[in-house]
Amino acid sequence: MAKQVRQLDRVVIRFAGDSGDGMQLTGDRFTSETAQLGNDISTLPNFPAEIRAPAGTLPGVSSFQVHFADTDILTPGDAPNVLVAMNPAALKANLADLPRGADIIVNTDEFSKRNLAKVGYTASPLTDGSLDGYAVHEVGLTSMTVAALSDHAISKKDAERAKNMFALGLLSWLYSRPYESTLTFLERKFAARPELVAANTAAFKAGWNFGETTEDFSVQYEVAPADLPAGHYRNITGNVALALGIVAAGVRSGLPVFLGAYPITPASDILHELSKHKRFGVTTMQAEDEIAAVGAALGAAYGGALGVTTSSGPGVALKSETISLAVALELPLLIVDVQRAGPSTGMPTKTEQADLQMALYGRHGEAPVAVVAPRSPSDCFDTALEAARIALTYRTPVVLLSDGYLANGSEPWLLPDVASLPDLRVEFADAPNAPNGDGFLPYLRDQETLARPWAIPGTPGLQHRIGGLEKADRTGDISYDPANHDLMVRTRAARIEAIRVPDVEVEDPDGGAQVLVLGWGSTYGPVGAACRALRSRGHAVAQAHLRHLAPLPANLGAVLRRYEKVVVPEVNLGQLAQLVRGRYLVDAISYNQVRGLPFTAAELEGMLEEVVKNA
Amino acid sequence: MPDPVPVSLTTKDFKSDQEVRWCPGCGDYAILAAVQSFMPELGIPRERTVFVSGIGCAARFPYYLNTYGMHSIHGRAPAIATGLSTTRPDLSVWVVSGDGDALSIGGNHLIHALRRNVNLTILMFNNRIYGLTKGQYSPTSELGKITKSTPAGSADSPFNPLSLALGAEATFVARTIDSDRKHLQSVLRAAAEHHGSAFVEIYQNCNIFNDEAFEPLKNPATRDDYLIRLEHGSPITFGAQGQWCVIHPPGGFGLEVKETASVDPAEIVTHDAAVAEPAYAFALSRLPDLDLRHTPIGVFRRVERPSYDALVREQVATAKAKANGASQEEQLAAALASGDTWTIG
Ligand SMILES: Cc1ncc(C[n+]2csc(CCOP(=O)(O)OP(=O)(O)O)c2C)c(N)n1
Ligand code: SF4
Ligand SMILES: [Mg+2]
């Protein structure tokens, strides 16, 4: 039966199931197929903190949302158009996010009395009318998979586990996805067990064929390729992009990279990824704790390496004293904070932007550092390079603030030309620098960057001692002189302010906007999507987004003063807003939400519309 | 430790221009003088020697040596030195720490550096007190110690630093005393020659806050009966006439002191620092009584085990060797383009 084909401009699908159902993998594969087709994509995984919560329970639900479109998009989508629910828990946990009319594909095999009871359903939602407003497709995913694999010599358990591939095959058919990459993937993944390659491939095809033949799906959809810039692409998560940015910084600086890290969600994947890149001279050390991790990175930086440490809020708090030491030593150091919902253990797998003020001020004494934040998963690559540039050029610790949303989310990345990446080569001190010709002054500064010489151990004639005690200007000798301390404190502040960062750009395509939305970090996507939506409805609104939080771009004050109203949406209680108000005396409107989730474009659109209308 | 190269340096070459600021009479002076006069022997150029310290009186040490040095933060020197030693095998990296620095705030870093066997020489100046903060008890102070913070006597049992190091399976463990320069230098020499973590406890007198803490080991009237000088390959006997000895009592776990005349000479333990099993050195570390009677000094344990830093560098070198002539840039381009990629336009 030839089916009707309908064109769509965008679709949001959420795959949801038990932690053991392979939903992350299913989502990844669907994303990859979609990338091959040339759609723009944005993804958002959402998994429980528990590794294997009891099967079939609400805490055990894991999901993966993918948004794909024929235009460029900025977010993983506010609400799914399609929910794939592998069990009652997945349905219950996600139903509230679905708009009426959405498609729900349910695995009816899992809707047993027992499974329903586990999540508190007294009657089956499939029969009690509670799903009346939705287009429900009841599919026996498990039983059909097992039937399709009846002549495969594999265990019943392995056959049942292939149900995610059946679901993927069905969805791939429904949205006309090219599936070659999935078949190659299966061959690679199960290379050691050919029987599983055959079974999973068969399950995928059975799902595809089921779509083609069943009456339940009368329409097949297509989403045309997006008009993206020409080039070579890959899909990338924020954590992998960040790790590759660090590798690239090592290559472009010619320095060995040393990563000291202690595992913590959601930063661990950076450690995992970097540990695969030893051939670039990358050394990764899993330290005994975060203090040792940053200490070892600082020790390596002292010896002339690009020292990096990666963690999340609780771990960065532990590093605080060592970062202050690095401020006093004036050595390059890159500290990555993949923020998560706090305080304390908080919600480890959920996102938040609440470490901004810790990054800026969370140290003893006047201990300024540079702070940068990426705006999207692929931007983590560029931001890591920028952080390394600042650290190496200005000999300072730099905090890079990513977050859980960027870390695990993904988007297509236009691969950069390696030769065009910034040149980060550094010069170590190799000769006495005292004006009278002999002697070495470890705290004699470069007039432009205010950086002191990086004289690494092993350099003959430049032996010197550094430490946390206050140092005399120029000589670096221990000093308790009041005037010297005042000078050094001010100089350390001036060093950060002297860092050259690009002006902040304002996006106001219609011109004449009265309202400016100022964001930082991972809110770029939802803020941008909200602004676009507003503009498409005839409202002018300007958007500015900060990558550099310390120092702030030189033009920021002037930009802020150009607008009647400045709105600062943040996934915290107003940390940037407070900074902007204090520094520029701008009466910024702080808009906040701290639910462990990114903003939805829709809620920002609604909020901004009110502000624009009243401007 | 980097290979020695012929350099002719003198004690003076290792003195920095900084004024030494310990209290007059402090044991740290003797240790500094011993180190400054011993360094030339190692044949390592000054620029390839780095002293990393934590915080405390002891930790001021690097300022007074004309080598590279970092006076870091309290307790963290082993961690910082680990990053340096791992990335710079051409350097001779030393850690100087106090009993509070190494065993209290930095206890975690110390045991992990030792178990990893990072190539470091760690000197712990044990004065059994917090000197810099003016006299609180430390993790090596005796139970019941009366200090400013424990007017009724401390209720904490002390660490035995060598037992701790041996529990972490340190590959080189030794003890020496500030007042015995010859012994101190012989221990430092052995420690410096060791590949991997070398842990040296140096009994150091804080004449201001814990004076005479090691007096029985120094006083001519008592020292011969209190000190056990360990010599690799020699039977362990001590006392002015060798009237005491150490035996391994049958059926017991540890070692015991006996009158030499009362035992069969074959029973006397011959010191062997190379015993693979740390239990022997551990038993030695348990010999002293609370009053310091029967305190062994010298090298307790000296065994070979691959060092963390060497293993890590080997992994990096192996990975680098797989480049097949591709430049770093070419390899980077390939790494960026790994996984599923696609082309638009
Ligand atoms: C984080 C931190 N906590 C506390 C201190 C204060 N402090 C400095 S040295 C010290 C103890 C030093 O004792 P020890 O390591 O035995 O060295 P000593 O002075 O006896 O040589 C303390 C508690 C500090 N500098 N930093
Ligand atoms: S306080 Fe004690 S350890 Fe510190 S310098 Fe004075 S005598 Fe030496
Ligand atoms: Mg002490």
mmCIF file of N, CA and C in Angstrom, chain A residues 423-461:
data_model
loop_
_atom_site.group_PDB
_atom_site.id
_atom_site.type_symbol
_atom_site.label_atom_id
_atom_site.label_comp_id
_atom_site.label_asym_id
_atom_site.label_seq_id
_atom_site.Cartn_x
_atom_site.Cartn_y
_atom_site.Cartn_z
ATOM 1 N N ASP A 423 46.384 30.640 16.933
ATOM 2 C CA ASP A 423 47.776 30.281 17.206
ATOM 3 C C ASP A 423 48.049 30.577 18.679
ATOM 4 N N LEU A 424 48.329 29.562 19.449
ATOM 5 C CA LEU A 424 48.458 29.754 20.900
ATOM 6 C C LEU A 424 49.890 29.567 21.387
ATOM 7 N N ARG A 425 50.844 29.670 20.483
ATOM 8 C CA ARG A 425 52.227 29.426 20.916
ATOM 9 C C ARG A 425 52.660 30.420 21.987
ATOM 10 N N VAL A 426 53.448 29.933 22.916
ATOM 11 C CA VAL A 426 53.908 30.792 24.012
ATOM 12 C C VAL A 426 55.428 30.842 24.022
ATOM 13 N N GLU A 427 55.934 31.850 24.675
ATOM 14 C CA GLU A 427 57.386 31.914 24.843
ATOM 15 C C GLU A 427 57.709 31.792 26.316
ATOM 16 N N PHE A 428 58.541 30.827 26.638
ATOM 17 C CA PHE A 428 59.037 30.732 28.015
ATOM 18 C C PHE A 428 60.200 31.700 28.169
ATOM 19 N N ALA A 429 60.381 32.186 29.393
ATOM 20 C CA ALA A 429 61.542 33.031 29.653
ATOM 21 C C ALA A 429 62.792 32.175 29.539
ATOM 22 N N ASP A 430 63.833 32.707 28.914
ATOM 23 C CA ASP A 430 65.055 31.908 28.808
ATOM 24 C C ASP A 430 66.313 32.687 29.145
ATOM 25 N N ALA A 431 66.136 33.928 29.581
ATOM 26 C CA ALA A 431 67.328 34.724 29.887
ATOM 27 C C ALA A 431 66.989 35.713 30.994
ATOM 28 N N PRO A 432 68.009 36.173 31.708
ATOM 29 C CA PRO A 432 67.775 37.184 32.739
ATOM 30 C C PRO A 432 67.070 38.394 32.145
ATOM 31 N N ASN A 433 66.185 38.990 32.924
ATOM 32 C CA ASN A 433 65.391 40.091 32.381
ATOM 33 C C ASN A 433 65.589 41.402 33.134
ATOM 34 N N ALA A 434 66.443 41.385 34.154
ATOM 35 C CA ALA A 434 66.611 42.610 34.944
ATOM 36 C C ALA A 434 67.166 43.711 34.057
ATOM 37 N N PRO A 435 66.643 44.931 34.222
ATOM 38 C CA PRO A 435 67.051 46.026 33.351
ATOM 39 C C PRO A 435 68.567 46.248 33.354
ATOM 40 N N ASN A 436 69.208 45.975 34.466
ATOM 41 C CA ASN A 436 70.654 46.178 34.496
ATOM 42 C C ASN A 436 71.419 45.022 33.862
ATOM 43 N N GLY A 437 70.679 44.099 33.258
ATOM 44 C CA GLY A 437 71.347 43.085 32.453
ATOM 45 C C GLY A 437 71.562 41.755 33.144
ATOM 46 N N ASP A 438 71.736 41.752 34.455
ATOM 47 C CA ASP A 438 71.870 40.427 35.057
ATOM 48 C C ASP A 438 70.824 40.255 36.149
ATOM 49 N N GLY A 439 70.536 39.034 36.420
ATOM 50 C CA GLY A 439 69.521 38.756 37.428
ATOM 51 C C GLY A 439 68.176 38.536 36.776
ATOM 52 N N PHE A 440 67.351 37.760 37.482
ATOM 53 C CA PHE A 440 66.034 37.437 36.951
ATOM 54 C C PHE A 440 64.975 37.974 37.891
ATOM 55 N N LEU A 441 64.024 38.706 37.346
ATOM 56 C CA LEU A 441 62.940 39.280 38.142
ATOM 57 C C LEU A 441 61.644 38.565 37.766
ATOM 58 N N PRO A 442 61.235 37.587 38.569
ATOM 59 C CA PRO A 442 60.084 36.769 38.165
ATOM 60 C C PRO A 442 58.763 37.532 38.139
ATOM 61 N N TYR A 443 58.712 38.692 38.784
ATOM 62 C CA TYR A 443 57.472 39.474 38.758
ATOM 63 C C TYR A 443 57.638 40.804 38.020
ATOM 64 N N LEU A 444 58.512 40.791 37.038
ATOM 65 C CA LEU A 444 58.609 41.948 36.144
ATOM 66 C C LEU A 444 57.625 41.678 35.010
ATOM 67 N N ARG A 445 56.748 42.646 34.721
ATOM 68 C CA ARG A 445 55.622 42.349 33.840
ATOM 69 C C ARG A 445 55.797 42.822 32.400
ATOM 70 N N ASP A 446 55.116 42.132 31.526
ATOM 71 C CA ASP A 446 54.972 42.608 30.164
ATOM 72 C C ASP A 446 54.057 43.835 30.231
ATOM 73 N N GLN A 447 54.444 44.902 29.600
ATOM 74 C CA GLN A 447 53.686 46.137 29.744
ATOM 75 C C GLN A 447 52.281 46.049 29.156
ATOM 76 N N GLU A 448 52.132 45.249 28.114
ATOM 77 C CA GLU A 448 50.817 45.193 27.488
ATOM 78 C C GLU A 448 49.881 44.199 28.177
ATOM 79 N N THR A 449 50.379 42.999 28.405
ATOM 80 C CA THR A 449 49.493 41.974 28.978
ATOM 81 C C THR A 449 49.544 41.969 30.505
ATOM 82 N N LEU A 450 50.498 42.631 31.076
ATOM 83 C CA LEU A 450 50.755 42.608 32.526
ATOM 84 C C LEU A 450 51.109 41.208 33.023
ATOM 85 N N ALA A 451 51.437 40.318 32.080
ATOM 86 C CA ALA A 451 51.816 38.952 32.473
ATOM 87 C C ALA A 451 53.271 38.938 32.909
ATOM 88 N N ARG A 452 53.583 38.070 33.873
ATOM 89 C CA ARG A 452 54.973 37.922 34.285
ATOM 90 C C ARG A 452 55.616 36.820 33.456
ATOM 91 N N PRO A 453 56.932 36.745 33.461
ATOM 92 C CA PRO A 453 57.568 35.705 32.637
ATOM 93 C C PRO A 453 57.239 34.305 33.148
ATOM 94 N N TRP A 454 57.085 33.389 32.217
ATOM 95 C CA TRP A 454 56.856 31.978 32.561
ATOM 96 C C TRP A 454 58.221 31.308 32.452
ATOM 97 N N ALA A 455 58.884 31.217 33.583
ATOM 98 C CA ALA A 455 60.243 30.658 33.605
ATOM 99 C C ALA A 455 60.161 29.276 34.204
ATOM 100 N N ILE A 456 60.232 28.279 33.359
ATOM 101 C CA ILE A 456 59.963 26.927 33.861
ATOM 102 C C ILE A 456 61.232 26.277 34.415
ATOM 103 N N PRO A 457 61.067 25.436 35.432
ATOM 104 C CA PRO A 457 62.214 24.722 35.984
ATOM 105 C C PRO A 457 62.969 24.023 34.857
ATOM 106 N N GLY A 458 64.267 24.004 34.996
ATOM 107 C CA GLY A 458 65.092 23.427 33.945
ATOM 108 C C GLY A 458 65.798 24.515 33.156
ATOM 109 N N THR A 459 65.318 25.758 33.293
ATOM 110 C CA THR A 459 65.933 26.852 32.547
ATOM 111 C C THR A 459 67.157 27.348 33.326
ATOM 112 N N PRO A 460 68.341 27.179 32.768
ATOM 113 C CA PRO A 460 69.542 27.553 33.517
ATOM 114 C C PRO A 460 69.565 29.047 33.838
ATOM 115 N N GLY A 461 70.018 29.352 35.012
ATOM 116 C CA GLY A 461 70.221 30.750 35.396
ATOM 117 C C GLY A 461 68.983 31.469 35.902
#
